[in-house]
């Protein structure tokens, strides 16, 4: 209680004090005071003088003192165990003979320069030294055991000495050591301080001591490696020849020393020289160097270069191909991520990334972090190009802020990035171009006829191929997967291809195509058109030289000119192989896409030429067939069309094995999907009709689109001049003739022998060629390949499928099948690359695992190895010395690809060997190159000669594309050179617009030859482009290269061009449309004159109640094409039939034309009268018709379906019934046309209809003038068909009128496959087109 009293007293006093202060403040506020400046009082913190206590002892603390003297022990020199081998020091004489054989066929030009370079390499190879052991392996093993022990003792002694020095460094730290606060000492922690990021804080004495310790460890590791490979003489020689640390100083490159120690390797002198050259090119420019395969380019040299260049002031980018990305990532992480402490960054980039401003800043920060922390950025070439294009693209798409930031980052990259290209020849390949499409997409020119004509042409190719094969048994490869399917066709000989395509072109000129009715043209004009279609020399003026060639026909002829004369069909059927060079990748496109190798679609590439894309897409679906889902979609789409039965009849025509019950569309029940999948789909999967329908409905309308503009980049952008050099290397240098001019091939003097050394390895006597000419199979498939491999002696353990001959099996399937055929004593597992480009191994138990984590990684002598085409480059496996490989050949294998594949056998020529085999068509081509072709024997030199010729051909084809990309890059570079950090946004946008190039092209622009391409003008005709004035010297160099390769035109360049197209993202918009209001109908009534006709049989034709049927359509779109004098007036309609709705003046009645169903007829005095009634009139007048029987009422419907019965004889349900002798009236012809009938009863009716319309029904001669639509000119009718001259009253072609009439009657639904549809498209029908009146 007392405590509470005290508290309450205090609170009361405080309350009184507050009241007093308030009163005082009130008084003060009332006083008048002058304003004064009162300075605030500031406090300053007292100085902190206490030093922080040391919390731990660092490694730098204990190395502050002097370092021990670590003089190396005098170990025995291992190079005394080898001497030079005089007998093996010379290059195989077969190389010289091969070069003589190749060079004698060429005088001057690129080929002579190529063979001259090979001779220089051959001369350089003569100076190579070879070594041999001076003692037996058994004796050497004992010496090496002693050496290893001495090296081990030396390492242990140095380590103990270092530890003693460190522990006695300072008495002040003894207490710290006693309480376990001393730095942990181990070999790893000691060596860790040699990393470049830490050596700067280390004294030179201690750095030297640690380097000495590291060198001692490398000596011990070498001794251990020698003992491990003591049974392999070539491995022992390789180790003994490398004494270590030659050509470089570990004190200058401690990172390289750590790289050796951590990975158990010893850098060879050649690796050090190559790395030094790439770090600081002797040329002072961007450069490419060559180093033989198996010399450690990716596994050793790339980490060496990256560790040196990533110094905190440079962003190092290692550029690799996509198939090698995961392999390179693991390798860099392993090599650089341990004691070197380097981080590996991987930042994929594409147009799909919709970056915000904050994300762009994050990208910049990651780049800066990578550079600051001395990390390494792993990128693919498409990532670099995509980032470069993203800035201009955003500027042009109203993203100025982000575009400005991206361009600023690109400037930063140009200043700070240092690029290392692994497999530079592929990275800088002319085949690769990245494109950003711009603006809204649109349908391609001349669609849908563009793909329909190509489908018709391919059908003629398939029908003509067998007859050509009879003349050229080895010239074509034709393979049918099932009855009725489109055959797989491949041109093997140019002469056979020329004959095939010439035959197809001749058939087209003789019989025409739907939409291109050439059959009506005079023979002289068709002959001129044949030359236009098949030769580039023919002038397109022939298309303007004849009045019958209408605009739509001209487009079709230009397309055919592209297919034949411009080589598109030959390119697709001869140069491209399905599933090897092209195929489907439905995960991103329904069109055919380029393949990088067998079953390996390029990630984002597309064929830049639209007609190449269409042809290859058709072939892809013909060869691969439709899936179940695609067939379901096809049926669902088919059932929504009105001509479904006719279309389905085309499907079944190509499926002869289909059961009768399923040959009618009514027999298909999609609800019973299991039965469809089991009994129907397998037989329709390869039906060309079904495939064409699917492509025309679901593929091409959606996918075959063009964009008006594009911006592009290529290998020239990767190799551009920057503040930091770009360097790269590859195992072969055949691409040196096609490198961008900003980078050059700068091979080291001691590496000039590489090409000759590679050929020498291939030409060793243990390598052979296995002939298949005597084998019954024409192709080399997986089954035959495995049969040969399994029975070969010496045994084969490796298949290098560079020729992509294994198409029917996936990689794992082949590995399992091969393993099953081999005895367990020979192999326990098979190695292959899976679908994710991961090196995997499958055992006999079927278990699959990554090779890197498998016990088989160290038991490769128990493994079979299969490398598909995509991985016969860049893959590095350590295989036993005794292994032999089977190497397949395929079309277009260049020397570069052949050598790259064969050199996967790293010890080729030193124990390992190869056996080459090829399909018969390739073997015949090799025989043609062989000097011993008369005896049908082939050796490896013949294969190399053939590969060299393929190299020459490939290079010549690539130069136009190389030049085109070079000229584009010069234009872009001119624009970018005007941009600086101070350039304002408006200027940036204006400059970005100059980067836009036209993407969409009309057929006339692409094929007419009348439009000269810019590349032709600038590079071939010397026309100067104003924008390139400052870079004219480079343009002149490009033109000179074109002149060297005798480039005559750039028209064909786009055929070989593949583009990495990153499409503009489309925003989905929901649009609400207001439908027009309903029209007011006319009121129905029966005119008295109509009643009079029904009751009394008196037809008053002059009455307003009647009018000619065709004249009743005057208020429709047909009015402009209507010729009243030509169309007969005998068929009448009533006024009530003609009038449907009330429309404003000038509005057309196309949508409101009444269908024909009710007709009354009267026969009087041998004359027939026919009147068409409205349904209202028929219903009202039916009692009168029955009562008075003056007229006959007929039910009628036009035949719009193939299976529909004809009603044109007007006998069906007639009231009164038609007599037995009822004859079909001639007026039925007019009735059918007016009503919209599209199917004819028979061939005779077809002839009669052609006579009436003035259309040709048979091929015409030169003396007859026929229009492009088949309309025979009036003056020529007596010559062509006298009957036509009497019956036809048309002065002008009725085809436009009929096309509009049928479209109006069909309400926009297709009738192209019907008889009338084919007639209006200019086709000549044959008797076989009319079977029982039901066939279409």
Coordinates of N, CA and C in Angstrom, one line a residue, residues 1179-1304:
X1179 N -46.0 -25.8 -103.6 CA -47.0 -26.2 -102.6 C -48.4 -25.7 -102.9
X1180 N -48.5 -24.5 -103.3 CA -49.9 -23.9 -103.6 C -50.5 -24.5 -104.8
X1181 N -49.7 -24.8 -105.8 CA -50.2 -25.2 -107.1 C -50.3 -26.8 -107.3
X1182 N -49.8 -27.5 -106.3 CA -49.8 -29.0 -106.4 C -51.2 -29.5 -106.6
X1183 N -52.2 -29.1 -105.9 CA -53.6 -29.6 -106.1 C -54.0 -29.4 -107.6
X1184 N -53.7 -28.2 -108.1 CA -54.1 -27.9 -109.5 C -53.4 -28.8 -110.5
X1185 N -52.1 -29.0 -110.2 CA -51.3 -29.9 -111.1 C -51.9 -31.3 -111.1
X1186 N -52.3 -31.8 -110.0 CA -52.9 -33.1 -109.9 C -54.3 -33.1 -110.6
X1187 N -55.0 -32.0 -110.4 CA -56.4 -32.0 -111.0 C -56.4 -31.8 -112.5
X1188 N -55.7 -30.9 -113.0 CA -55.8 -30.6 -114.4 C -54.8 -31.3 -115.3
X1189 N -53.7 -31.8 -114.8 CA -52.7 -32.6 -115.5 C -52.3 -32.0 -116.8
X1190 N -52.2 -30.6 -116.8 CA -51.7 -29.9 -118.0 C -50.2 -29.8 -118.0
X1191 N -49.6 -29.9 -116.8 CA -48.1 -29.8 -116.7 C -47.7 -30.9 -115.8
X1192 N -46.4 -31.2 -115.8 CA -45.8 -32.3 -115.0 C -44.8 -31.6 -114.0
X1193 N -45.0 -31.9 -112.7 CA -44.1 -31.4 -111.7 C -43.0 -32.4 -111.4
X1194 N -41.8 -31.8 -111.4 CA -40.6 -32.6 -111.3 C -39.8 -32.2 -110.0
X1195 N -39.3 -33.2 -109.3 CA -38.4 -32.9 -108.2 C -37.0 -33.0 -108.7
X1196 N -36.1 -32.0 -108.3 CA -34.8 -31.9 -108.9 C -33.8 -31.5 -107.8
X1197 N -32.6 -32.0 -107.9 CA -31.5 -31.5 -107.0 C -30.2 -31.7 -107.8
X1198 N -29.4 -30.7 -107.8 CA -28.1 -30.8 -108.6 C -27.2 -31.9 -107.9
X1199 N -26.5 -32.6 -108.7 CA -25.6 -33.6 -108.2 C -24.3 -32.9 -107.7
X1200 N -24.2 -32.8 -106.4 CA -23.0 -32.1 -105.8 C -22.1 -33.1 -105.1
X1201 N -22.4 -34.4 -105.1 CA -21.6 -35.4 -104.5 C -21.3 -36.5 -105.4
X1202 N -20.2 -37.1 -105.3 CA -19.8 -38.2 -106.1 C -20.7 -39.4 -106.0
X1203 N -21.2 -39.7 -104.9 CA -22.1 -40.8 -104.7 C -23.6 -40.5 -104.8
X1204 N -23.9 -39.3 -105.1 CA -25.3 -38.9 -105.3 C -25.8 -39.3 -106.6
X1205 N -27.0 -39.8 -106.6 CA -27.6 -40.2 -107.9 C -28.0 -39.0 -108.7
X1206 N -27.9 -39.1 -110.0 CA -28.3 -37.9 -110.8 C -29.9 -37.8 -110.9
X1207 N -30.4 -36.6 -110.9 CA -31.8 -36.4 -111.0 C -32.1 -35.5 -112.3
X1208 N -31.2 -35.4 -113.1 CA -31.3 -34.5 -114.3 C -32.3 -35.0 -115.3
X1209 N -32.6 -36.3 -115.3 CA -33.6 -36.8 -116.3 C -35.0 -36.4 -115.9
X1210 N -35.2 -35.9 -114.6 CA -36.5 -35.4 -114.1 C -37.6 -36.5 -114.0
X1211 N -37.2 -37.7 -113.9 CA -38.2 -38.8 -113.7 C -38.5 -39.1 -112.3
X1212 N -37.7 -38.6 -111.4 CA -37.9 -39.0 -110.0 C -39.1 -38.2 -109.4
X1213 N -40.1 -39.0 -108.8 CA -41.2 -38.4 -108.1 C -42.0 -37.4 -109.0
X1214 N -42.0 -37.6 -110.3 CA -42.8 -36.7 -111.1 C -44.3 -36.9 -110.9
X1215 N -45.0 -35.7 -111.0 CA -46.5 -35.7 -110.8 C -47.1 -35.0 -112.0
X1216 N -47.8 -35.7 -112.9 CA -48.0 -37.1 -113.0 C -46.7 -37.8 -113.3
X1217 N -46.7 -39.1 -113.1 CA -45.4 -39.9 -113.4 C -45.0 -39.8 -114.8
X1218 N -43.7 -39.8 -115.0 CA -43.1 -39.8 -116.3 C -43.4 -41.1 -117.1
X1219 N -43.7 -41.0 -118.3 CA -43.9 -42.2 -119.1 C -42.6 -43.0 -119.3
X1220 N -42.7 -44.3 -119.6 CA -41.5 -45.1 -119.8 C -40.6 -44.6 -120.9
X1221 N -41.2 -44.0 -121.9 CA -40.3 -43.6 -123.0 C -39.9 -42.1 -122.8
X1222 N -39.9 -41.7 -121.6 CA -39.5 -40.3 -121.3 C -38.0 -40.1 -121.7
X1223 N -37.8 -39.1 -122.5 CA -36.4 -38.8 -122.9 C -35.9 -37.6 -122.2
X1224 N -34.6 -37.7 -121.9 CA -34.0 -36.5 -121.2 C -34.0 -35.3 -122.2
X1225 N -34.4 -34.2 -121.7 CA -34.5 -33.0 -122.5 C -33.1 -32.4 -122.7
X1226 N -32.8 -31.8 -123.8 CA -31.5 -31.1 -124.0 C -31.4 -30.0 -123.0
X1227 N -32.5 -29.5 -122.5 CA -32.4 -28.4 -121.6 C -31.8 -28.7 -120.2
X1228 N -31.7 -30.0 -120.0 CA -31.0 -30.5 -118.7 C -29.6 -29.9 -118.6
X1229 N -29.0 -29.7 -119.7 CA -27.6 -29.2 -119.7 C -27.6 -27.8 -119.1
X1230 N -28.6 -27.0 -119.5 CA -28.7 -25.6 -119.0 C -29.2 -25.6 -117.5
X1231 N -30.1 -26.5 -117.2 CA -30.6 -26.7 -115.9 C -29.5 -27.0 -114.9
X1232 N -28.6 -28.0 -115.3 CA -27.6 -28.4 -114.4 C -26.6 -27.2 -114.1
X1233 N -26.3 -26.5 -115.1 CA -25.4 -25.3 -114.9 C -26.0 -24.3 -114.0
X1234 N -27.3 -24.0 -114.3 CA -28.0 -23.0 -113.5 C -28.1 -23.4 -112.0
X1235 N -28.4 -24.7 -111.8 CA -28.6 -25.2 -110.4 C -27.3 -25.4 -109.7
X1236 N -26.1 -25.5 -110.4 CA -24.8 -25.7 -109.7 C -24.4 -27.1 -109.6
X1237 N -24.8 -28.0 -110.6 CA -24.4 -29.4 -110.6 C -22.9 -29.4 -111.0
X1238 N -22.1 -30.2 -110.3 CA -20.7 -30.2 -110.5 C -20.2 -31.6 -111.0
X1239 N -21.1 -32.6 -111.1 CA -20.7 -34.0 -111.5 C -21.5 -34.3 -112.7
X1240 N -20.8 -34.9 -113.7 CA -21.4 -35.3 -115.0 C -21.6 -36.8 -115.0
X1241 N -22.6 -37.2 -115.9 CA -23.0 -38.7 -115.9 C -21.9 -39.5 -116.6
X1242 N -21.4 -39.0 -117.7 CA -20.5 -39.9 -118.5 C -19.6 -39.0 -119.4
X1243 N -18.7 -39.6 -120.1 CA -17.8 -38.9 -120.9 C -18.5 -38.2 -122.1
X1244 N -19.6 -38.8 -122.6 CA -20.3 -38.2 -123.7 C -21.0 -36.9 -123.2
X1245 N -21.5 -36.9 -122.0 CA -22.0 -35.6 -121.5 C -20.9 -34.6 -121.4
X1246 N -19.8 -35.0 -121.0 CA -18.6 -34.1 -120.9 C -18.3 -33.4 -122.2
X1247 N -18.3 -34.3 -123.3 CA -18.0 -33.8 -124.6 C -19.1 -32.8 -125.0
X1248 N -20.3 -33.1 -124.8 CA -21.4 -32.3 -125.1 C -21.4 -30.9 -124.4
X1249 N -21.0 -31.0 -123.1 CA -21.0 -29.7 -122.3 C -19.8 -28.9 -122.8
X1250 N -18.7 -29.5 -123.2 CA -17.6 -28.7 -123.7 C -17.9 -28.0 -125.0
X1251 N -18.7 -28.7 -125.9 CA -19.1 -28.1 -127.1 C -20.0 -26.9 -126.9
X1252 N -20.9 -27.0 -125.9 CA -21.8 -25.9 -125.6 C -21.1 -24.7 -125.0
X1253 N -20.1 -25.0 -124.2 CA -19.4 -23.9 -123.5 C -18.2 -23.4 -124.3
X1254 N -17.8 -24.1 -125.4 CA -16.7 -23.7 -126.2 C -15.4 -24.0 -125.6
X1255 N -15.3 -25.1 -124.7 CA -14.1 -25.5 -124.1 C -13.5 -26.7 -124.8
X1256 N -12.2 -26.7 -124.9 CA -11.5 -27.9 -125.5 C -11.6 -29.1 -124.6
X1257 N -11.9 -30.2 -125.3 CA -12.0 -31.5 -124.5 C -10.9 -32.4 -124.9
X1258 N -10.1 -32.1 -125.8 CA -8.9 -32.9 -126.3 C -7.8 -32.0 -126.6
X1259 N -6.5 -32.5 -126.6 CA -5.4 -31.6 -127.0 C -5.6 -31.0 -128.4
X1260 N -5.0 -29.8 -128.5 CA -5.2 -29.0 -129.7 C -3.9 -28.9 -130.5
X1261 N -4.1 -28.5 -131.8 CA -2.9 -28.3 -132.6 C -2.5 -26.9 -132.7
X1262 N -1.4 -26.6 -133.4 CA -0.9 -25.2 -133.4 C -1.9 -24.3 -134.2
X1263 N -2.7 -24.8 -135.1 CA -3.6 -24.0 -135.8 C -4.8 -23.5 -135.1
X1264 N -5.0 -24.0 -133.9 CA -6.2 -23.7 -133.1 C -5.8 -22.8 -132.0
X1265 N -6.5 -21.6 -131.9 CA -6.2 -20.7 -130.8 C -7.1 -21.0 -129.6
X1266 N -6.4 -21.4 -128.5 CA -7.1 -21.8 -127.3 C -6.6 -20.9 -126.1
X1267 N -7.5 -20.4 -125.3 CA -7.1 -19.6 -124.1 C -6.5 -20.5 -123.0
X1268 N -5.9 -19.9 -122.1 CA -5.3 -20.6 -121.0 C -6.3 -21.4 -120.2
X1269 N -7.6 -21.1 -120.2 CA -8.6 -21.8 -119.5 C -9.3 -22.9 -120.4
X1270 N -8.8 -23.1 -121.6 CA -9.4 -24.1 -122.5 C -10.4 -23.5 -123.5
X1271 N -10.7 -22.2 -123.5 CA -11.7 -21.6 -124.3 C -11.2 -21.5 -125.8
X1272 N -11.9 -22.2 -126.7 CA -11.5 -22.2 -128.1 C -12.1 -20.9 -128.7
X1273 N -11.2 -20.1 -129.4 CA -11.6 -18.9 -130.0 C -12.6 -19.2 -131.1
X1274 N -13.6 -18.3 -131.3 CA -14.7 -18.6 -132.3 C -14.2 -19.0 -133.7
X1275 N -13.1 -18.3 -134.1 CA -12.6 -18.5 -135.5 C -12.0 -19.9 -135.6
X1276 N -11.5 -20.5 -134.5 CA -10.9 -21.8 -134.6 C -11.8 -23.0 -134.4
X1277 N -13.1 -22.7 -134.0 CA -14.0 -23.8 -133.7 C -14.3 -24.7 -134.9
X1278 N -14.5 -24.2 -136.1 CA -14.7 -25.1 -137.2 C -13.5 -26.0 -137.4
X1279 N -12.3 -25.6 -137.2 CA -11.1 -26.4 -137.3 C -11.1 -27.4 -136.2
X1280 N -11.3 -27.0 -135.0 CA -11.2 -27.9 -133.9 C -12.3 -28.9 -133.8
X1281 N -13.6 -28.4 -133.9 CA -14.7 -29.3 -133.8 C -15.9 -28.6 -134.4
X1282 N -16.3 -29.0 -135.6 CA -17.4 -28.3 -136.3 C -18.7 -28.2 -135.5
X1283 N -19.0 -29.3 -134.7 CA -20.2 -29.2 -133.9 C -20.2 -28.1 -132.9
X1284 N -19.0 -27.8 -132.4 CA -18.8 -26.7 -131.5 C -19.2 -25.3 -132.2
X1285 N -18.8 -25.2 -133.4 CA -19.1 -24.0 -134.1 C -20.5 -23.7 -134.3
X1286 N -21.3 -24.8 -134.2 CA -22.8 -24.7 -134.4 C -23.4 -24.4 -133.0
X1287 N -23.0 -25.2 -132.0 CA -23.7 -25.2 -130.7 C -23.3 -24.0 -129.8
X1288 N -22.0 -23.6 -129.9 CA -21.5 -22.6 -129.0 C -21.7 -21.2 -129.5
X1289 N -22.3 -20.4 -128.6 CA -22.6 -19.0 -129.0 C -21.8 -18.0 -128.2
X1290 N -20.8 -18.5 -127.5 CA -20.0 -17.6 -126.6 C -18.9 -17.0 -127.4
X1291 N -18.8 -15.6 -127.4 CA -17.7 -14.9 -128.0 C -16.5 -14.8 -127.1
X1292 N -16.8 -14.8 -125.8 CA -15.8 -14.7 -124.7 C -15.9 -15.9 -123.8
X1293 N -14.8 -16.2 -123.1 CA -14.8 -17.4 -122.3 C -15.9 -17.3 -121.2
X1294 N -16.7 -18.4 -121.0 CA -17.7 -18.4 -119.9 C -17.1 -18.9 -118.6
X1295 N -15.8 -19.2 -118.6 CA -15.2 -19.8 -117.4 C -15.3 -18.9 -116.2
X1296 N -15.0 -17.6 -116.3 CA -15.1 -16.7 -115.1 C -16.5 -16.6 -114.6
X1297 N -17.5 -16.6 -115.5 CA -18.9 -16.6 -115.1 C -19.3 -17.9 -114.4
X1298 N -18.8 -19.0 -114.9 CA -19.1 -20.3 -114.3 C -18.5 -20.5 -112.9
X1299 N -17.2 -20.0 -112.8 CA -16.5 -20.0 -111.5 C -17.3 -19.3 -110.4
X1300 N -17.8 -18.1 -110.8 CA -18.5 -17.3 -109.8 C -19.9 -17.9 -109.5
X1301 N -20.5 -18.5 -110.5 CA -21.8 -19.1 -110.3 C -21.7 -20.3 -109.4
X1302 N -20.7 -21.1 -109.6 CA -20.5 -22.3 -108.8 C -20.1 -21.9 -107.3
X1303 N -19.3 -20.9 -107.2 CA -18.9 -20.4 -105.8 C -20.2 -19.9 -105.1
X1304 N -21.1 -19.2 -105.9 CA -22.3 -18.7 -105.3 C -23.2 -19.9 -104.9

